[in-house]
Amino acid sequence: MVALGVKEAVLVAKHGCGFVLWPSKAKVPGGDLYNYSVAYSSWQDGKGDVLKDFLASCNERSIRTGTYYSLNSNNFAKTMGWTADELIAIEKQQMSELWGAEYGNHAVGGHAELWFDGGFEGAIQPFVKESLAKLQPNAAAFNGCVQQGAGNNASQCVSSNSLRWIGTEAGTAPVPDWSTGYSNGGDPNADIFQPAECDTTLQNGDAWCMPPPWSRIHVPCSFHCCISLGHILSTPLFFHLHLLFLRLPPVLPFAFFSFFFSFL
């Protein structure tokens, strides 16, 4: 990432499956610990902590950090039969862990960005808003104004530092693109300043490129050509966007390093 000139990295600490990349101490219904985490895996005999290693590695290289934690999306909770209220209680504990003393990265000013993919449910909105103001006041909140099942209203935002989704993962933006608005290309008459984030991949077709030893099965895929990559890299310059690459593969062709350097 240093060679690519990356300024910020966001780790998917928990996606929709419910598996968390840190040894969470959250309590589940019945009082037991949340047991779908690295602490209950065979990796490093259950003593590993991906999130801790991620923060240390980024801090060593002066790369700002962020975490992705999806709300109201946990398949593990469904298999356990937990109610919506019980899941919310777990989410509150885990967000407090992610943003608090141990994983909040406060030594370097806190996280740069927090991802709420799909937004948040209304019942947890007050907690998220209060916790962000207290624990991560400087972090940008991706989808920080997206309350699931509700319309667009600035009063429902969990942070004044909210970023909206550009509406596609193709690495492009609508024309025109406004820094105000709630979705896609924005709206010049909107009541909120909320720049867009443009997320995309280096791979064509949003495909995984994970050759051995990182994957047991090598799925062939290709990278964007230099022309299309150049278009993607120039998009933030013309549309004042925050550009985020998803799923950076562990190995990149040398040509991509040279091509990236031309934009730094």
Short mmCIF file of C-alpha atoms in Angstrom, two decimals:
data_model
loop_
_atom_site.label_atom_id
_atom_site.label_comp_id
_atom_site.label_asym_id
_atom_site.label_seq_id
_atom_site.Cartn_x
_atom_site.Cartn_y
_atom_site.Cartn_z
CA MET A 1 0.00 0.00 0.00
CA VAL A 2 2.88 2.35 0.68
CA ALA A 3 4.18 1.81 -2.86
CA LEU A 4 0.75 2.68 -4.23
CA GLY A 5 0.58 5.92 -2.25
CA VAL A 6 -2.40 4.75 -0.21
CA LYS A 7 -3.45 7.28 2.46
CA GLU A 8 -6.17 5.25 4.16
CA ALA A 9 -7.11 1.59 4.60
CA VAL A 10 -10.44 0.19 5.79
CA LEU A 11 -10.59 -3.31 7.25
CA VAL A 12 -13.77 -5.37 7.03
CA ALA A 13 -13.94 -6.15 10.74
CA LYS A 14 -17.35 -7.83 10.33
CA HIS A 15 -19.37 -8.50 7.19
CA GLY A 16 -22.83 -10.00 6.83
CA CYS A 17 -21.74 -13.51 7.84
CA GLY A 18 -21.14 -12.25 11.38
CA PHE A 19 -17.52 -13.42 11.78
CA VAL A 20 -15.38 -10.80 13.53
CA LEU A 21 -11.64 -10.33 13.02
CA TRP A 22 -10.85 -9.51 16.63
CA PRO A 23 -11.37 -11.49 19.87
CA SER A 24 -14.62 -9.76 20.79
CA LYS A 25 -15.65 -9.79 24.45
CA ALA A 26 -19.27 -9.05 23.61
CA LYS A 27 -21.83 -11.05 25.59
CA VAL A 28 -24.62 -12.92 23.80
CA PRO A 29 -28.04 -13.91 25.16
CA GLY A 30 -27.38 -16.26 28.05
CA GLY A 31 -24.17 -14.51 29.10
CA ASP A 32 -21.59 -16.39 27.01
CA LEU A 33 -18.99 -14.65 24.86
CA TYR A 34 -19.64 -14.03 21.17
CA ASN A 35 -17.96 -17.12 19.76
CA TYR A 36 -17.88 -16.48 16.02
CA SER A 37 -14.49 -14.76 15.91
CA VAL A 38 -10.77 -15.32 15.38
CA ALA A 39 -10.53 -16.35 19.05
CA TYR A 40 -12.48 -19.49 18.22
CA SER A 41 -10.59 -20.34 15.04
CA SER A 42 -7.54 -22.55 14.49
CA TRP A 43 -5.53 -19.57 13.20
CA GLN A 44 -2.65 -18.91 15.63
CA ASP A 45 -4.33 -21.36 18.02
CA GLY A 46 -7.09 -18.85 18.65
CA LYS A 47 -4.66 -16.19 19.92
CA GLY A 48 -4.52 -14.08 16.76
CA ASP A 49 -6.03 -10.63 16.32
CA VAL A 50 -6.31 -9.43 12.72
CA LEU A 51 -7.65 -6.02 13.70
CA LYS A 52 -4.83 -5.34 16.16
CA ASP A 53 -2.21 -6.37 13.58
CA PHE A 54 -3.91 -4.21 10.94
CA LEU A 55 -3.84 -1.12 13.13
CA ALA A 56 -0.20 -1.63 14.10
CA SER A 57 0.88 -2.17 10.50
CA CYS A 58 -0.95 0.91 9.22
CA ASN A 59 0.29 3.12 12.05
CA GLU A 60 3.87 2.05 11.39
CA ARG A 61 3.48 3.24 7.80
CA SER A 62 1.46 6.41 8.56
CA ILE A 63 -1.63 5.05 6.81
CA ARG A 64 -4.93 6.23 8.32
CA THR A 65 -7.27 3.45 9.38
CA GLY A 66 -10.95 2.62 9.22
CA THR A 67 -13.29 -0.28 9.91
CA TYR A 68 -16.24 -1.79 8.10
CA TYR A 69 -18.96 -3.07 10.43
CA SER A 70 -22.34 -3.87 8.88
CA LEU A 71 -25.39 -3.23 11.03
CA ASN A 72 -28.59 -5.30 11.01
CA SER A 73 -26.74 -7.89 8.91
CA ASN A 74 -25.51 -10.97 10.76
CA ASN A 75 -26.23 -14.46 9.45
CA PHE A 76 -24.63 -16.02 12.53
CA ALA A 77 -27.21 -14.26 14.69
CA LYS A 78 -29.97 -15.71 12.51
CA THR A 79 -28.65 -19.25 12.91
CA MET A 80 -28.56 -18.69 16.68
CA GLY A 81 -32.15 -17.50 16.68
CA TRP A 82 -31.42 -14.15 18.33
CA THR A 83 -34.08 -11.47 18.14
CA ALA A 84 -33.54 -8.04 16.60
CA ASP A 85 -33.20 -6.49 20.05
CA GLU A 86 -30.67 -9.13 21.10
CA LEU A 87 -28.60 -8.48 17.96
CA ILE A 88 -28.67 -4.74 18.62
CA ALA A 89 -27.34 -5.36 22.14
CA ILE A 90 -24.41 -7.30 20.64
CA GLU A 91 -23.79 -4.65 17.98
CA LYS A 92 -23.59 -1.94 20.64
CA GLN A 93 -20.94 -3.89 22.53
CA GLN A 94 -18.88 -4.59 19.43
CA MET A 95 -19.02 -1.03 18.13
CA SER A 96 -17.87 0.16 21.55
CA GLU A 97 -14.92 -2.22 21.22
CA LEU A 98 -14.10 -1.07 17.68
CA TRP A 99 -14.21 2.64 18.51
CA GLY A 100 -13.02 2.57 22.11
CA ALA A 101 -9.69 2.43 23.91
CA GLU A 102 -8.31 -0.83 22.50
CA TYR A 103 -9.18 -0.59 18.81
CA GLY A 104 -10.16 3.05 18.30
CA ASN A 105 -6.61 4.04 17.26
CA HIS A 106 -6.79 7.14 19.46
CA ALA A 107 -3.01 7.48 19.65
CA VAL A 108 -3.07 8.82 16.08
CA GLY A 109 -6.33 10.75 16.30
CA GLY A 110 -8.81 7.94 15.86
CA HIS A 111 -10.08 6.29 12.70
CA ALA A 112 -10.31 8.16 9.42
CA GLU A 113 -13.46 6.40 8.22
CA LEU A 114 -16.14 4.04 9.49
CA TRP A 115 -18.19 2.04 7.03
CA PHE A 116 -21.89 1.38 7.56
CA ASP A 117 -22.63 -0.67 4.47
CA GLY A 118 -26.38 -0.49 3.94
CA GLY A 119 -26.74 2.15 6.64
CA PHE A 120 -28.29 1.47 10.04
CA GLU A 121 -31.63 0.53 11.55
CA GLY A 122 -33.57 3.25 13.32
CA ALA A 123 -33.51 1.61 16.76
CA ILE A 124 -29.71 1.85 17.02
CA GLN A 125 -29.37 5.32 15.49
CA PRO A 126 -29.22 7.25 18.82
CA PHE A 127 -26.50 4.96 20.18
CA VAL A 128 -24.39 5.19 17.02
CA LYS A 129 -24.70 8.97 16.88
CA GLU A 130 -23.79 9.44 20.55
CA SER A 131 -20.91 6.95 20.40
CA LEU A 132 -19.40 8.50 17.27
CA ALA A 133 -19.51 11.97 18.82
CA LYS A 134 -17.83 10.66 21.95
CA LEU A 135 -15.35 8.09 20.62
CA GLN A 136 -14.70 8.92 16.94
CA PRO A 137 -15.68 12.56 16.34
CA ASN A 138 -13.23 13.04 13.46
CA ALA A 139 -14.10 9.92 11.48
CA ALA A 140 -15.97 10.11 8.20
CA ALA A 141 -19.08 7.91 8.29
CA PHE A 142 -19.83 6.12 5.03
CA ASN A 143 -23.64 5.89 4.66
CA GLY A 144 -23.92 7.90 7.85
CA CYS A 145 -27.28 9.30 6.74
CA VAL A 146 -28.85 6.07 5.49
CA GLN A 147 -31.49 4.89 7.92
CA GLN A 148 -32.91 1.62 6.63
CA GLY A 149 -36.52 1.93 5.55
CA ALA A 150 -36.65 5.70 6.07
CA GLY A 151 -36.57 8.63 3.70
CA ASN A 152 -33.82 11.20 3.35
CA ASN A 153 -33.61 13.62 6.22
CA ALA A 154 -30.57 15.33 7.70
CA SER A 155 -31.92 14.76 11.22
CA GLN A 156 -31.40 11.00 10.91
CA CYS A 157 -27.65 11.28 10.19
CA VAL A 158 -25.33 9.74 12.78
CA SER A 159 -22.51 12.15 11.95
CA SER A 160 -21.95 15.53 10.34
CA ASN A 161 -18.94 13.90 8.61
CA SER A 162 -21.07 11.62 6.46
CA LEU A 163 -20.14 10.32 3.01
CA ARG A 164 -22.75 9.06 0.57
CA TRP A 165 -22.38 6.19 -1.91
CA ILE A 166 -21.91 7.18 -5.54
CA GLY A 167 -24.34 4.42 -6.58
CA THR A 168 -21.98 2.07 -8.43
CA GLU A 169 -18.80 0.08 -7.87
CA ALA A 170 -17.62 0.65 -11.43
CA GLY A 171 -15.26 3.48 -10.47
CA THR A 172 -17.28 6.12 -12.29
CA ALA A 173 -19.50 9.00 -11.24
CA PRO A 174 -22.67 10.58 -12.66
CA VAL A 175 -22.40 13.89 -14.50
CA PRO A 176 -22.86 16.23 -12.80
CA ASP A 177 -21.81 15.13 -9.33
CA TRP A 178 -22.64 17.44 -6.41
CA SER A 179 -21.12 17.47 -2.94
CA THR A 180 -24.61 17.92 -1.55
CA GLY A 181 -27.35 15.32 -1.51
CA TYR A 182 -28.17 11.86 -0.26
CA SER A 183 -27.49 9.44 -3.11
CA ASN A 184 -25.72 8.84 -6.43
CA GLY A 185 -24.78 12.14 -8.10
CA GLY A 186 -26.22 14.28 -5.35
CA ASP A 187 -28.59 17.23 -5.53
CA PRO A 188 -27.63 20.94 -5.71
CA ASN A 189 -30.79 21.81 -3.76
CA ALA A 190 -30.27 19.31 -0.94
CA ASP A 191 -30.15 20.42 2.68
CA ILE A 192 -26.89 18.63 3.50
CA PHE A 193 -23.21 18.68 2.55
CA GLN A 194 -22.33 15.03 1.95
CA PRO A 195 -19.60 14.29 -0.62
CA ALA A 196 -19.64 10.96 -2.43
CA GLU A 197 -17.32 8.00 -2.04
CA CYS A 198 -16.50 6.04 -5.18
CA ASP A 199 -15.59 2.44 -4.39
CA THR A 200 -14.30 0.02 -7.00
CA THR A 201 -11.83 -2.80 -7.57
CA LEU A 202 -8.59 -3.21 -9.51
CA GLN A 203 -10.04 -6.43 -10.91
CA ASN A 204 -12.43 -6.60 -13.83
CA GLY A 205 -15.98 -7.66 -13.10
CA ASP A 206 -15.69 -7.21 -9.33
CA ALA A 207 -13.93 -10.60 -9.16
CA TRP A 208 -11.59 -12.04 -6.56
CA CYS A 209 -7.97 -12.55 -7.58
CA MET A 210 -6.50 -14.73 -4.87
CA PRO A 211 -3.79 -17.09 -6.16
CA PRO A 212 -2.19 -19.71 -3.90
CA PRO A 213 -1.09 -19.67 -1.11
CA TRP A 214 -3.80 -17.15 -0.17
CA SER A 215 -6.55 -19.29 -1.66
CA ARG A 216 -6.92 -23.05 -2.03
CA ILE A 217 -8.66 -22.54 -5.36
CA HIS A 218 -7.21 -20.12 -7.89
CA VAL A 219 -10.01 -18.30 -9.71
CA PRO A 220 -8.55 -16.71 -12.87
CA CYS A 221 -9.43 -13.06 -13.38
CA SER A 222 -7.96 -10.01 -15.01
CA PHE A 223 -7.10 -6.47 -13.97
CA HIS A 224 -8.35 -3.24 -15.45
CA CYS A 225 -6.29 -2.18 -18.44
CA CYS A 226 -4.24 0.98 -18.12
CA ILE A 227 -6.81 3.03 -20.05
CA SER A 228 -9.75 2.09 -17.83
CA LEU A 229 -7.60 2.35 -14.70
CA GLY A 230 -6.49 5.82 -15.74
CA HIS A 231 -10.12 6.83 -16.12
CA ILE A 232 -10.90 5.50 -12.63
CA LEU A 233 -7.92 7.25 -11.03
CA SER A 234 -8.83 10.56 -12.65
CA THR A 235 -12.47 10.36 -11.49
CA PRO A 236 -11.81 11.90 -8.03
CA LEU A 237 -9.93 14.80 -9.64
CA PHE A 238 -12.91 15.82 -11.77
CA PHE A 239 -15.75 14.94 -9.38
CA HIS A 240 -14.21 15.76 -5.95
CA LEU A 241 -14.79 12.20 -4.74
CA HIS A 242 -13.23 9.96 -2.13
CA LEU A 243 -11.84 6.97 -4.08
CA LEU A 244 -11.70 3.59 -2.34
CA PHE A 245 -10.36 0.38 -3.88
CA LEU A 246 -12.08 -2.79 -2.71
CA ARG A 247 -10.34 -6.12 -2.26
CA LEU A 248 -6.76 -5.22 -3.11
CA PRO A 249 -5.09 -8.50 -4.12
CA PRO A 250 -1.92 -9.52 -2.23
CA VAL A 251 0.22 -9.44 -5.39
CA LEU A 252 0.08 -6.77 -8.11
CA PRO A 253 1.86 -6.67 -11.46
CA PHE A 254 4.82 -4.29 -11.46
CA ALA A 255 3.21 -2.28 -14.26
CA PHE A 256 0.45 -1.19 -11.91
CA PHE A 257 2.93 0.30 -9.46
CA SER A 258 4.48 2.37 -12.24
CA PHE A 259 1.08 3.44 -13.49
CA PHE A 260 -0.10 4.46 -10.02
CA PHE A 261 3.02 6.52 -9.45
CA SER A 262 2.13 8.67 -12.44
CA PHE A 263 -0.96 9.89 -10.55
CA LEU A 264 0.73 10.62 -7.20
#
